[in-house]
Amino acid sequence: MTSNREIHLASRPEGWPTEDTFRLVETDVPTPGPGQIVVRNQFMSVDPYMRGRMNDVKSYVPPYALDAPLDGAAIGEVVASESADVAVGDTVLHGLGWREYALLDGSAARRVDPSLAPASAYLSVLGMPGLTAYAGLLEVAAMKPGETVFVSAAAGSVGSLVGQIAKLKGAGRVIGSAGSAAKVERLRALGFDAAFDYHDGSVRDSLRAAAPDGVDVYFDNVGGDHLEAAISAMNLHGRAAICGMIAQYNDTEPPAAPRNLSLVIGKRLTLRGFLVRDHNHLRDAFVRDVAGWLREGTLSYDETVVDGIENAPAAFLGLLRGENLGKMLVRL
């Protein structure tokens, strides 16, 4: 192959991105220099945090540049190498998605064993979403056996794993919210004790019905009315791991909720934001536990796969609309 296709950021969206936010660009396949490798990407990830990087604002990661390729987690096969540590034929995980061929330093790639799990699993259950669920639930929120756990966006790549890990670690009751009846049924099949469609009524009322004795741990992927409902439902000394606030990513006005933050004082609640990169010290324990659960068949994971680099923008927009079950991936 001599041509490479990649997705560039064509404009900075105000509110919801559209197909016109992106541009498909054809370039030459890169040639590696000293210490570099070229990877033919097989799968790439689209993630909610990428919406924030489309804005030109200071954050914990730099914004995407206009008229340049986006980036994100990807996995693929090394097709050319000038690195002493990475060989042609190796399967590697790296951070230059949104393109068919990636040029990077060999030191920026992590070799994985595709015989242990499908390549896509290293972007989902064995990758960033899995570690996010594991670290957020067990270290950030410090869930204890017997506690009641509430997970928002529970049918997504992180939320679905949070609920299952909570059950495997001894939670007394696990509740999830999702955006359709089909997703609610999937959560019940995954072992959630209760689940509700947040379109069916107020989140506060639905959560109160599902957790009559209150909530001890809240894993927040949504923010807004879900966070407000969780604060109302949380028991004394409850803990919330704040992972994402997808309900607000495309808002152009300040959020209306939560309006009950004063309850944090009397209930002595802990609301703690976190980034998965701060918890890499858990990786060995995470891989050991998750690999064991997968072998035993006690942990399941879902993937929604869209084919073709040209359809990566549509996959990302579908993710923001909640069209995915589990991890949203693009197969290249």
Coordinates of N, CA, C and O in Angstrom, one line a residue, residues 93 97 112 165 208 242 310:
L93 N -0.2 -1.6 20.9 CA -1.2 -0.7 21.3 C -0.5 0.7 21.3 O 0.6 0.8 21.8
G97 N -4.6 6.8 16.7 CA -5.8 6.4 15.9 C -6.2 7.4 14.9 O -5.5 8.4 14.6
V112 N 1.4 -6.3 22.7 CA 0.4 -7.1 23.3 C 0.4 -8.5 22.6 O 0.9 -8.6 21.5
I165 N -18.0 -5.8 37.7 CA -16.9 -5.9 38.7 C -17.5 -5.7 40.1 O -17.1 -6.4 41.0
R208 N -34.8 6.2 43.2 CA -35.4 6.0 44.5 C -36.2 4.6 44.5 O -36.1 3.9 45.5
I242 N -16.2 10.3 39.8 CA -16.7 11.2 38.7 C -15.8 10.9 37.5 O -14.6 11.4 37.5
E310 N -13.4 5.9 6.8 CA -14.3 7.0 6.4 C -15.6 7.1 7.2 O -16.3 8.2 7.3

